[in-house]
Short mmCIF file of C-alpha atoms and ligand atoms in Angstrom, two decimals:
data_model
loop_
_atom_site.label_atom_id
_atom_site.label_comp_id
_atom_site.label_asym_id
_atom_site.label_seq_id
_atom_site.Cartn_x
_atom_site.Cartn_y
_atom_site.Cartn_z
CA MET U 1 0.68 -42.13 17.85
CA ASP U 2 0.29 -44.00 21.18
CA LEU U 3 3.79 -44.91 22.32
CA HIS U 4 2.74 -47.10 25.24
CA ALA U 5 -0.21 -49.00 26.72
CA GLY U 6 -0.70 -50.43 30.20
CA ASN U 7 0.17 -49.53 33.72
CA LEU U 8 3.43 -47.51 33.75
CA TYR U 9 5.59 -47.54 36.87
CA TRP U 10 7.74 -44.38 36.80
CA PRO U 11 4.92 -41.80 36.87
CA THR U 12 3.78 -43.39 40.17
CA THR U 13 7.14 -42.72 41.85
CA GLY U 14 6.38 -39.05 42.48
CA PRO U 15 4.06 -36.24 41.45
CA LYS U 16 4.53 -34.31 38.23
CA LEU U 17 6.94 -31.58 39.30
CA HIS U 18 5.68 -28.69 37.16
CA HIS U 19 3.06 -27.78 34.60
CA TYR U 20 4.35 -25.56 31.82
CA PRO U 21 1.89 -23.28 29.98
CA PRO U 22 1.24 -23.66 26.23
CA LEU U 23 3.08 -21.15 24.01
CA ARG U 24 0.74 -18.23 23.28
CA LYS U 25 3.15 -15.55 22.02
CA ASN U 26 5.87 -15.38 19.39
CA VAL U 27 9.46 -15.90 20.54
CA ARG U 28 12.96 -15.58 19.10
CA LYS U 29 15.67 -17.94 20.39
CA GLN U 30 19.02 -19.35 19.32
CA VAL U 31 17.63 -22.89 19.46
CA ALA U 32 14.11 -24.37 19.27
CA ILE U 33 13.82 -27.90 20.68
CA ILE U 34 10.86 -30.04 19.59
CA GLY U 35 10.14 -32.82 22.10
CA GLY U 36 10.25 -32.97 25.89
CA GLY U 37 11.52 -36.51 26.50
CA MET U 38 14.97 -37.72 27.56
CA SER U 39 16.57 -36.26 24.42
CA GLY U 40 14.97 -32.81 24.57
CA ALA U 41 15.59 -32.57 28.32
CA ILE U 42 19.30 -33.42 28.19
CA ILE U 43 19.82 -31.10 25.22
CA GLY U 44 17.88 -28.28 26.87
CA TYR U 45 19.85 -28.70 30.08
CA MET U 46 23.20 -28.63 28.30
CA LEU U 47 22.33 -25.66 26.07
CA SER U 48 21.06 -23.58 28.97
CA ARG U 49 24.13 -24.48 31.01
CA HIS U 50 26.26 -23.08 28.20
CA GLY U 51 24.23 -19.85 28.09
CA ILE U 52 22.53 -20.65 24.77
CA SER U 53 18.95 -19.35 24.64
CA ALA U 54 16.44 -22.10 23.89
CA CYS U 55 12.73 -22.79 23.83
CA LEU U 56 11.51 -26.38 24.28
CA ILE U 57 8.03 -27.33 23.13
CA GLU U 58 6.26 -30.59 23.93
CA ARG U 59 3.05 -31.75 22.28
CA GLY U 60 1.90 -33.58 25.42
CA GLU U 61 3.62 -33.45 28.80
CA ILE U 62 7.30 -33.51 29.73
CA ALA U 63 8.54 -37.15 29.93
CA GLY U 64 5.16 -38.47 28.76
CA GLY U 65 6.42 -40.19 25.58
CA SER U 66 8.73 -43.18 25.30
CA THR U 67 10.68 -41.79 28.24
CA SER U 68 8.03 -42.87 30.77
CA ALA U 69 8.19 -46.43 29.36
CA ASN U 70 12.03 -46.48 29.49
CA THR U 71 13.35 -48.99 32.04
CA GLY U 72 16.25 -46.72 33.03
CA LEU U 73 19.36 -48.79 32.27
CA LEU U 74 22.35 -46.60 31.34
CA GLN U 75 24.92 -48.87 29.72
CA TYR U 76 27.91 -48.21 27.51
CA SER U 77 27.69 -51.65 25.93
CA ASN U 78 25.36 -51.44 22.97
CA ASP U 79 22.80 -53.71 21.32
CA ILE U 80 25.63 -54.33 18.87
CA MET U 81 28.68 -55.81 20.61
CA LEU U 82 32.01 -54.00 20.26
CA HIS U 83 33.60 -56.77 18.15
CA GLU U 84 30.57 -56.75 15.84
CA LEU U 85 30.72 -52.96 15.54
CA ILE U 86 34.42 -53.27 14.63
CA ASP U 87 33.39 -55.57 11.77
CA GLN U 88 30.76 -53.02 10.71
CA ILE U 89 32.62 -49.70 10.87
CA GLY U 90 36.25 -50.54 11.61
CA GLU U 91 38.32 -50.72 14.77
CA HIS U 92 39.11 -47.03 15.17
CA GLN U 93 35.55 -45.77 14.84
CA ALA U 94 33.94 -48.61 16.82
CA VAL U 95 36.26 -48.18 19.80
CA ARG U 96 35.82 -44.42 19.64
CA PHE U 97 32.04 -44.87 19.72
CA TYR U 98 32.12 -47.29 22.68
CA LYS U 99 34.38 -44.87 24.56
CA ALA U 100 31.97 -42.02 23.81
CA CYS U 101 29.16 -44.14 25.28
CA ARG U 102 31.21 -44.81 28.41
CA SER U 103 31.96 -41.08 28.76
CA ALA U 104 28.26 -40.31 28.26
CA VAL U 105 27.31 -42.59 31.19
CA ASN U 106 29.91 -40.79 33.32
CA GLN U 107 28.60 -37.43 32.19
CA LEU U 108 25.00 -38.40 33.05
CA TYR U 109 26.22 -39.44 36.50
CA GLN U 110 28.00 -36.11 36.90
CA ILE U 111 24.94 -34.14 35.80
CA ALA U 112 22.70 -36.08 38.22
CA SER U 113 25.07 -35.31 41.07
CA GLU U 114 24.72 -31.58 40.32
CA LEU U 115 20.90 -31.57 40.23
CA PRO U 116 19.00 -30.23 43.23
CA ARG U 117 16.97 -33.46 43.58
CA ASN U 118 17.95 -37.13 43.87
CA THR U 119 16.90 -38.70 40.56
CA ALA U 120 17.82 -42.25 41.59
CA LEU U 121 20.78 -42.32 39.21
CA TYR U 122 23.19 -44.84 40.76
CA ARG U 123 26.36 -46.46 39.47
CA ARG U 124 25.88 -50.13 38.62
CA SER U 125 27.85 -52.95 37.02
CA SER U 126 26.27 -54.96 34.21
CA LEU U 127 26.15 -58.74 33.94
CA LEU U 128 25.74 -60.10 30.41
CA TYR U 129 25.23 -63.88 30.44
CA ALA U 130 25.27 -66.36 27.57
CA ASP U 131 21.76 -67.59 27.00
CA THR U 132 22.97 -70.83 25.39
CA GLU U 133 26.26 -72.72 24.90
CA GLN U 134 26.19 -71.57 21.25
CA HIS U 135 26.51 -67.94 22.39
CA LEU U 136 29.66 -68.60 24.45
CA PRO U 137 32.21 -68.03 21.64
CA LYS U 138 30.80 -64.58 20.85
CA LEU U 139 30.61 -63.69 24.53
CA LYS U 140 34.25 -64.69 25.01
CA LYS U 141 35.24 -62.74 21.92
CA GLU U 142 33.45 -59.69 23.30
CA TYR U 143 35.23 -60.09 26.63
CA ARG U 144 38.64 -60.20 24.91
CA THR U 145 37.77 -57.20 22.73
CA LEU U 146 36.54 -55.07 25.63
CA ARG U 147 39.67 -55.93 27.64
CA LEU U 148 41.95 -55.16 24.70
CA TYR U 149 40.57 -51.61 24.48
CA GLY U 150 40.71 -50.92 28.20
CA PHE U 151 37.11 -51.48 29.30
CA ASP U 152 36.81 -52.72 32.88
CA THR U 153 35.48 -56.24 32.29
CA GLU U 154 35.64 -59.61 34.03
CA TYR U 155 34.86 -63.05 32.59
CA LEU U 156 32.79 -65.43 34.72
CA SER U 157 32.76 -69.14 33.91
CA ALA U 158 29.58 -71.12 34.64
CA ASP U 159 31.00 -72.05 38.06
CA ASP U 160 32.18 -68.49 38.87
CA LEU U 161 28.72 -67.25 37.99
CA TYR U 162 26.98 -69.83 40.17
CA LEU U 163 29.18 -68.87 43.13
CA ARG U 164 27.82 -65.31 42.98
CA PHE U 165 24.34 -65.68 41.49
CA PRO U 166 21.54 -68.18 42.19
CA PHE U 167 21.37 -69.36 38.56
CA ARG U 168 23.44 -71.47 36.18
CA LYS U 169 24.33 -70.18 32.72
CA PRO U 170 27.18 -71.21 30.38
CA GLY U 171 29.23 -68.06 31.11
CA ALA U 172 28.99 -64.30 31.58
CA ILE U 173 30.89 -61.04 31.50
CA MET U 174 30.65 -58.39 34.17
CA THR U 175 31.40 -54.83 33.04
CA ARG U 176 31.85 -51.92 35.40
CA GLY U 177 30.95 -48.28 34.72
CA ASP U 178 27.21 -48.36 33.98
CA ALA U 179 24.30 -46.82 35.90
CA GLU U 180 20.54 -46.92 36.46
CA VAL U 181 18.10 -44.03 36.73
CA ASN U 182 14.47 -43.14 37.28
CA PRO U 183 14.02 -41.66 33.76
CA TYR U 184 10.75 -39.87 34.55
CA LEU U 185 12.16 -38.05 37.56
CA PHE U 186 15.50 -37.39 35.87
CA VAL U 187 13.89 -35.77 32.82
CA GLN U 188 11.50 -33.64 34.87
CA THR U 189 14.35 -32.47 37.10
CA LEU U 190 16.60 -31.69 34.13
CA VAL U 191 13.86 -29.55 32.59
CA GLU U 192 13.18 -27.83 35.91
CA GLN U 193 16.90 -27.03 36.20
CA ALA U 194 17.13 -25.91 32.57
CA VAL U 195 14.31 -23.43 33.24
CA ARG U 196 16.29 -22.06 36.19
CA GLN U 197 19.23 -21.70 33.77
CA GLY U 198 17.06 -19.65 31.39
CA MET U 199 15.32 -22.12 29.05
CA GLU U 200 11.68 -21.53 28.11
CA VAL U 201 9.36 -24.58 28.18
CA HIS U 202 5.83 -25.08 26.86
CA GLU U 203 3.72 -28.21 27.21
CA HIS U 204 0.64 -28.93 25.06
CA THR U 205 2.40 -27.10 22.23
CA GLU U 206 2.78 -28.96 18.96
CA ALA U 207 5.06 -27.87 16.11
CA VAL U 208 3.03 -28.20 12.93
CA THR U 209 5.05 -26.33 10.31
CA HIS U 210 8.74 -25.60 9.87
CA LYS U 211 10.06 -23.22 7.22
CA SER U 212 13.37 -21.45 6.81
CA ARG U 213 14.67 -18.43 4.97
CA GLY U 214 18.09 -16.80 4.99
CA GLY U 215 19.37 -19.09 7.74
CA LEU U 216 16.47 -18.33 10.09
CA HIS U 217 14.04 -21.12 10.98
CA ARG U 218 10.38 -20.52 11.72
CA LEU U 219 8.24 -23.06 13.58
CA GLU U 220 4.53 -22.59 13.85
CA THR U 221 2.55 -24.33 16.57
CA ALA U 222 -0.94 -25.82 16.30
CA ASP U 223 -2.22 -22.77 18.24
CA GLY U 224 -0.62 -20.35 15.77
CA ALA U 225 2.33 -19.16 17.88
CA VAL U 226 5.68 -18.71 16.13
CA ILE U 227 9.21 -19.57 17.22
CA ASP U 228 12.05 -18.06 15.22
CA ALA U 229 15.41 -19.73 15.82
CA ASP U 230 18.87 -20.17 14.31
CA HIS U 231 18.78 -23.93 14.99
CA VAL U 232 15.94 -26.41 15.32
CA VAL U 233 16.43 -29.69 17.20
CA TYR U 234 14.12 -32.59 16.45
CA ALA U 235 14.07 -34.65 19.66
CA ILE U 236 10.79 -36.32 18.76
CA GLY U 237 11.63 -39.92 19.59
CA TYR U 238 10.00 -42.53 17.37
CA GLU U 239 7.75 -40.11 15.50
CA PRO U 240 9.72 -38.63 12.60
CA GLU U 241 7.14 -39.86 10.07
CA GLU U 242 8.13 -37.48 7.32
CA LEU U 243 11.77 -38.57 7.58
CA ARG U 244 11.26 -42.30 7.73
CA GLY U 245 12.70 -44.12 4.76
CA LYS U 246 14.44 -40.98 3.56
CA LEU U 247 16.95 -40.26 6.30
CA ILE U 248 15.81 -42.57 9.07
CA LYS U 249 16.20 -46.22 8.18
CA ALA U 250 14.71 -47.82 11.21
CA GLN U 251 12.36 -50.52 12.31
CA LEU U 252 9.67 -49.87 14.87
CA ASN U 253 8.90 -52.81 17.15
CA ARG U 254 7.05 -53.14 20.40
CA SER U 255 8.53 -54.25 23.67
CA PHE U 256 7.21 -55.29 27.09
CA ALA U 257 8.22 -54.40 30.63
CA ALA U 258 6.97 -55.06 34.15
CA VAL U 259 7.78 -54.11 37.74
CA THR U 260 7.26 -56.27 40.81
CA ALA U 261 6.11 -55.16 44.25
CA PRO U 262 9.05 -54.52 46.64
CA GLN U 263 10.82 -57.82 47.34
CA ARG U 264 11.40 -58.89 50.93
CA ASN U 265 15.09 -59.43 50.36
CA LEU U 266 17.37 -58.69 47.41
CA SER U 267 20.55 -60.09 48.96
CA ALA U 268 20.73 -62.82 46.26
CA TRP U 269 21.32 -60.03 43.70
CA PRO U 270 25.00 -58.98 43.94
CA GLY U 271 25.48 -55.23 43.87
CA ASN U 272 22.03 -54.63 42.38
CA CYS U 273 23.74 -55.01 39.02
CA LEU U 274 21.98 -54.61 35.68
CA ILE U 275 21.45 -58.02 34.04
CA TRP U 276 20.87 -58.95 30.41
CA ASP U 277 21.41 -61.93 28.15
CA THR U 278 22.66 -62.74 24.66
CA ALA U 279 19.28 -63.89 23.32
CA ASP U 280 17.65 -62.05 20.42
CA PRO U 281 15.51 -60.28 21.53
CA TYR U 282 17.29 -60.03 24.85
CA PHE U 283 15.78 -60.34 28.30
CA TYR U 284 16.94 -57.77 30.85
CA LEU U 285 16.35 -56.89 34.47
CA ARG U 286 17.33 -54.41 37.18
CA THR U 287 16.31 -53.46 40.68
CA THR U 288 14.90 -50.18 42.02
CA PRO U 289 15.93 -48.26 45.14
CA ASP U 290 12.79 -49.46 46.97
CA GLY U 291 13.54 -53.13 46.31
CA ARG U 292 11.43 -53.83 43.22
CA VAL U 293 12.57 -55.72 40.14
CA VAL U 294 12.10 -54.28 36.65
CA ILE U 295 12.03 -56.84 33.82
CA GLY U 296 11.83 -56.28 30.08
CA GLY U 297 12.14 -57.82 26.65
CA LEU U 298 10.13 -60.03 24.26
CA ASP U 299 10.32 -57.47 21.44
CA GLU U 300 7.92 -58.17 18.56
CA ASN U 301 7.96 -56.90 15.01
CA ASN U 302 4.88 -54.67 15.35
CA ARG U 303 4.99 -50.99 16.31
CA ILE U 304 1.56 -50.81 17.98
CA PRO U 305 1.72 -51.37 21.76
CA VAL U 306 -0.60 -54.20 22.89
CA LYS U 307 -3.67 -52.46 24.33
CA SER U 308 -5.67 -55.58 25.29
CA GLU U 309 -4.86 -56.45 28.89
CA PRO U 310 -5.31 -60.24 28.51
CA LEU U 311 -3.03 -60.30 25.44
CA ARG U 312 -0.46 -58.12 27.17
CA ASN U 313 -0.59 -60.28 30.30
CA LYS U 314 0.29 -63.38 28.27
CA ARG U 315 3.64 -61.83 27.32
CA ILE U 316 4.19 -60.29 30.75
CA HIS U 317 3.61 -63.71 32.32
CA ARG U 318 6.44 -65.12 30.19
CA LEU U 319 8.76 -62.31 31.34
CA HIS U 320 7.84 -63.04 34.96
CA GLU U 321 8.60 -66.74 34.50
CA GLN U 322 12.07 -65.83 33.24
CA LEU U 323 12.66 -63.77 36.40
CA GLN U 324 11.49 -66.66 38.59
CA GLN U 325 13.84 -69.08 36.80
CA LEU U 326 16.79 -66.81 37.60
CA PHE U 327 15.78 -65.77 41.11
CA PRO U 328 13.22 -68.29 42.52
CA MET U 329 13.37 -66.62 45.94
CA LEU U 330 12.05 -63.28 44.56
CA ASP U 331 8.35 -64.04 44.87
CA ALA U 332 6.73 -60.58 45.15
CA PRO U 333 3.92 -60.28 42.57
CA LEU U 334 3.97 -57.96 39.56
CA GLU U 335 2.40 -54.55 40.20
CA TYR U 336 2.98 -52.69 36.92
CA SER U 337 3.29 -53.80 33.32
CA TRP U 338 3.21 -52.15 29.92
CA SER U 339 3.88 -52.54 26.23
CA ALA U 340 5.60 -49.78 24.26
CA THR U 341 6.89 -48.89 20.82
CA PHE U 342 10.62 -49.43 20.55
CA GLY U 343 12.72 -48.30 17.60
CA ILE U 344 15.89 -49.89 16.34
CA SER U 345 18.00 -48.48 13.55
CA ARG U 346 18.95 -50.69 10.63
CA ASP U 347 22.67 -50.51 11.47
CA ASN U 348 22.25 -50.45 15.28
CA LEU U 349 23.53 -46.88 15.64
CA PRO U 350 21.51 -43.78 16.56
CA PHE U 351 20.58 -40.96 14.19
CA ILE U 352 22.29 -37.84 15.48
CA GLY U 353 23.42 -34.81 13.56
CA THR U 354 22.62 -32.05 11.15
CA ASP U 355 20.26 -32.66 8.24
CA PRO U 356 22.60 -33.09 5.23
CA GLY U 357 20.24 -31.00 3.10
CA TRP U 358 18.98 -28.44 5.61
CA PRO U 359 21.56 -26.39 7.58
CA GLY U 360 20.61 -25.56 11.16
CA VAL U 361 18.32 -28.59 11.53
CA PHE U 362 19.63 -31.14 14.03
CA TYR U 363 18.21 -34.59 14.79
CA CYS U 364 18.53 -36.44 18.06
CA LEU U 365 16.86 -39.78 17.48
CA GLY U 366 18.31 -42.29 19.90
CA TYR U 367 17.05 -45.56 18.50
CA GLY U 368 18.00 -48.74 20.38
CA GLY U 369 18.31 -49.88 23.97
CA ASN U 370 20.82 -47.14 24.81
CA GLY U 371 18.57 -44.21 23.94
CA SER U 372 19.46 -42.15 27.00
CA VAL U 373 23.20 -42.57 26.49
CA TYR U 374 22.76 -41.53 22.86
CA SER U 375 20.81 -38.44 23.97
CA MET U 376 23.81 -37.38 26.05
CA ILE U 377 26.13 -37.88 23.07
CA ALA U 378 23.68 -35.87 20.94
CA ALA U 379 23.81 -32.92 23.34
CA ASN U 380 27.61 -32.88 23.07
CA LEU U 381 27.48 -33.07 19.27
CA LEU U 382 24.93 -30.27 19.08
CA LEU U 383 27.13 -27.95 21.14
CA PHE U 384 29.96 -28.64 18.67
CA ALA U 385 27.64 -28.11 15.68
CA ILE U 386 26.43 -24.75 17.02
CA ARG U 387 30.06 -23.63 17.30
CA SER U 388 30.70 -25.00 13.77
CA GLU U 389 33.20 -27.48 15.22
CA HIS U 390 33.55 -31.12 14.23
CA HIS U 391 32.97 -33.66 17.02
CA PRO U 392 35.07 -36.87 16.72
CA VAL U 393 31.94 -39.06 16.92
CA ALA U 394 29.86 -37.01 14.45
CA ASP U 395 30.70 -39.09 11.35
CA ILE U 396 29.77 -42.35 13.09
CA VAL U 397 26.18 -41.33 13.87
CA LYS U 398 25.40 -38.79 11.13
CA LEU U 399 22.28 -39.44 9.10
CA ASP U 400 24.11 -39.94 5.81
CA ARG U 401 26.77 -42.30 7.17
CA PRO U 402 27.91 -45.00 4.73
CA SER U 403 26.48 -47.90 6.79
CA ILE U 404 22.99 -46.40 6.52
CA VAL U 405 23.13 -44.90 3.01
CA GLN U 406 23.89 -48.39 1.62
CA ILE U 407 20.67 -49.78 3.12
CA HIS U 408 17.60 -49.62 0.90
CA ASN U 409 14.36 -49.50 2.86
C1 LIG D 1 10.06 -50.62 27.02
C2 LIG D 1 11.20 -49.70 26.75
C3 LIG D 1 12.33 -49.76 27.55
C4 LIG D 1 13.41 -48.92 27.31
N1 LIG D 1 14.47 -49.01 28.13
C5 LIG D 1 15.51 -48.19 27.95
C6 LIG D 1 16.62 -48.24 28.85
O1 LIG D 1 16.65 -49.05 29.79
N2 LIG D 1 17.64 -47.36 28.65
C7 LIG D 1 17.63 -46.46 27.63
O2 LIG D 1 18.58 -45.70 27.49
N3 LIG D 1 16.61 -46.41 26.75
C8 LIG D 1 15.56 -47.24 26.89
N4 LIG D 1 14.50 -47.19 26.03
C9 LIG D 1 14.55 -46.26 24.93
C10 LIG D 1 14.12 -44.91 25.49
O3 LIG D 1 12.77 -44.92 25.90
C11 LIG D 1 14.25 -43.87 24.54
O4 LIG D 1 15.44 -43.94 23.82
C12 LIG D 1 14.23 -42.48 25.18
O5 LIG D 1 13.63 -42.42 26.45
C13 LIG D 1 13.43 -41.70 24.26
O6 LIG D 1 13.54 -40.36 24.60
P1 LIG D 1 13.20 -39.32 23.47
O7 LIG D 1 13.24 -38.00 24.11
O8 LIG D 1 14.06 -39.56 22.29
O9 LIG D 1 11.71 -39.73 23.02
P2 LIG D 1 10.33 -39.49 23.78
O10 LIG D 1 10.43 -39.72 25.24
O11 LIG D 1 9.29 -40.27 23.04
O12 LIG D 1 10.09 -37.95 23.58
C14 LIG D 1 9.75 -37.38 22.33
C15 LIG D 1 8.71 -36.34 22.59
O13 LIG D 1 8.50 -35.57 21.42
C16 LIG D 1 7.16 -35.12 21.44
N5 LIG D 1 6.80 -34.69 20.09
C17 LIG D 1 6.76 -35.45 18.97
N6 LIG D 1 6.39 -34.68 17.92
C18 LIG D 1 6.20 -33.43 18.39
C19 LIG D 1 5.79 -32.20 17.79
N7 LIG D 1 5.53 -32.11 16.48
N8 LIG D 1 5.69 -31.09 18.57
C20 LIG D 1 5.95 -31.16 19.91
N9 LIG D 1 6.34 -32.30 20.52
C21 LIG D 1 6.45 -33.42 19.78
C22 LIG D 1 6.40 -36.36 21.92
O14 LIG D 1 5.15 -35.99 22.46
C23 LIG D 1 7.35 -36.94 22.96
O15 LIG D 1 7.04 -36.57 24.30
C24 LIG D 1 13.38 -47.99 26.25
C25 LIG D 1 12.24 -47.91 25.45
C26 LIG D 1 11.17 -48.73 25.69
C27 LIG D 1 9.95 -48.62 24.84
#
């Protein structure tokens, strides 16, 4: 399945770091990881750091899937606001989940600081503005809820906002503790480091069958090689066809993103913060270290990325107009634009955890705008699962959680 179409930006920011050979022999590991995107890379890095032997296989190339279309925002605030999540799963669990997301952003920052290469992971604040007056009450409620549970948040009235930003909106909240990253470089560097820590990696290696007997799992690749492992991790992004409807109650949409040429001057953009709005679907934007602006949004209920350039450009033009309304002085033209499949789960939470009917099989499917943060949480949960320990967040994201079991596809 083609996960994106168009002219991607991240792969142009540097050469592919390494080519990994296809798997040609049989191997025996503690863990087999299927998928070499953000999820597989973070998991592989964490496992190898803890001395757990692992083999990662990727059907295409490392970071070539949804990860290269990812716009690189690392936020602890979710597509579902904290007060809405409290209504959905209760105060205790919702706050616990938001705190886990905040810790995951911190952990990603810590990991990046230990890597041998700068992966453009920088701390950023996030500005969430009300798109319309009607959205103000829910924005204010979110502000009060975040404050109540100790999240570093500030409310900006329309006038406060206009003092700092060149646009007028009914109100906004500024949260501190988020980050941005170059996802393509980050994932390649994580995999490179995981290999140094002992992980085995094979590109152009597709898992085609998976059987198990007596607690041992056997994967066979399209080329006939075999991986025997105690645990298998499915980090296959939006492609778990055989699971959809059964365990994975999700909707696949398509989204759009674009990147401008470097702007002459970004001084009108306080702190290079991440910006998003309360619209549905939301519009979001960030800057890059070389002065570009990344814009995204306009999600549509169709999983196939728009391949036709004229049709894609129509949507991209609308995104660009939204940028120009906010920052009229940022007049550099667009240089890159793409359309990509984007999955959202039916209860706005990721699918992470052990298959309820198949011991030793672990899923890391980070649906939603916070996919990278969820991948970090998944790596932590997997380490607990391997040690047969129960992680405090496990019940919130497990595949057979009540909020998902009740949904009929
Ligand atoms: C336009 C857009 C913007 C986004 N922006 C953000 C953002 O700002 N922040 C954020 O956190 N998230 C964002 N996301 C979501 C993000 O892209 C994903 O959550 C994350 O990057 C996906 O990583 P992944 O490893 O789960 O999936 P992928 O990167 O898709 O990796 C899965 C890999 O599995 C491989 N695979 C599948 N089946 C097999 C098999 N049988 N054998 C071997 N390999 C296999 C695929 O080839 C693929 O490379 C965005 C997504 C889109 C589309």
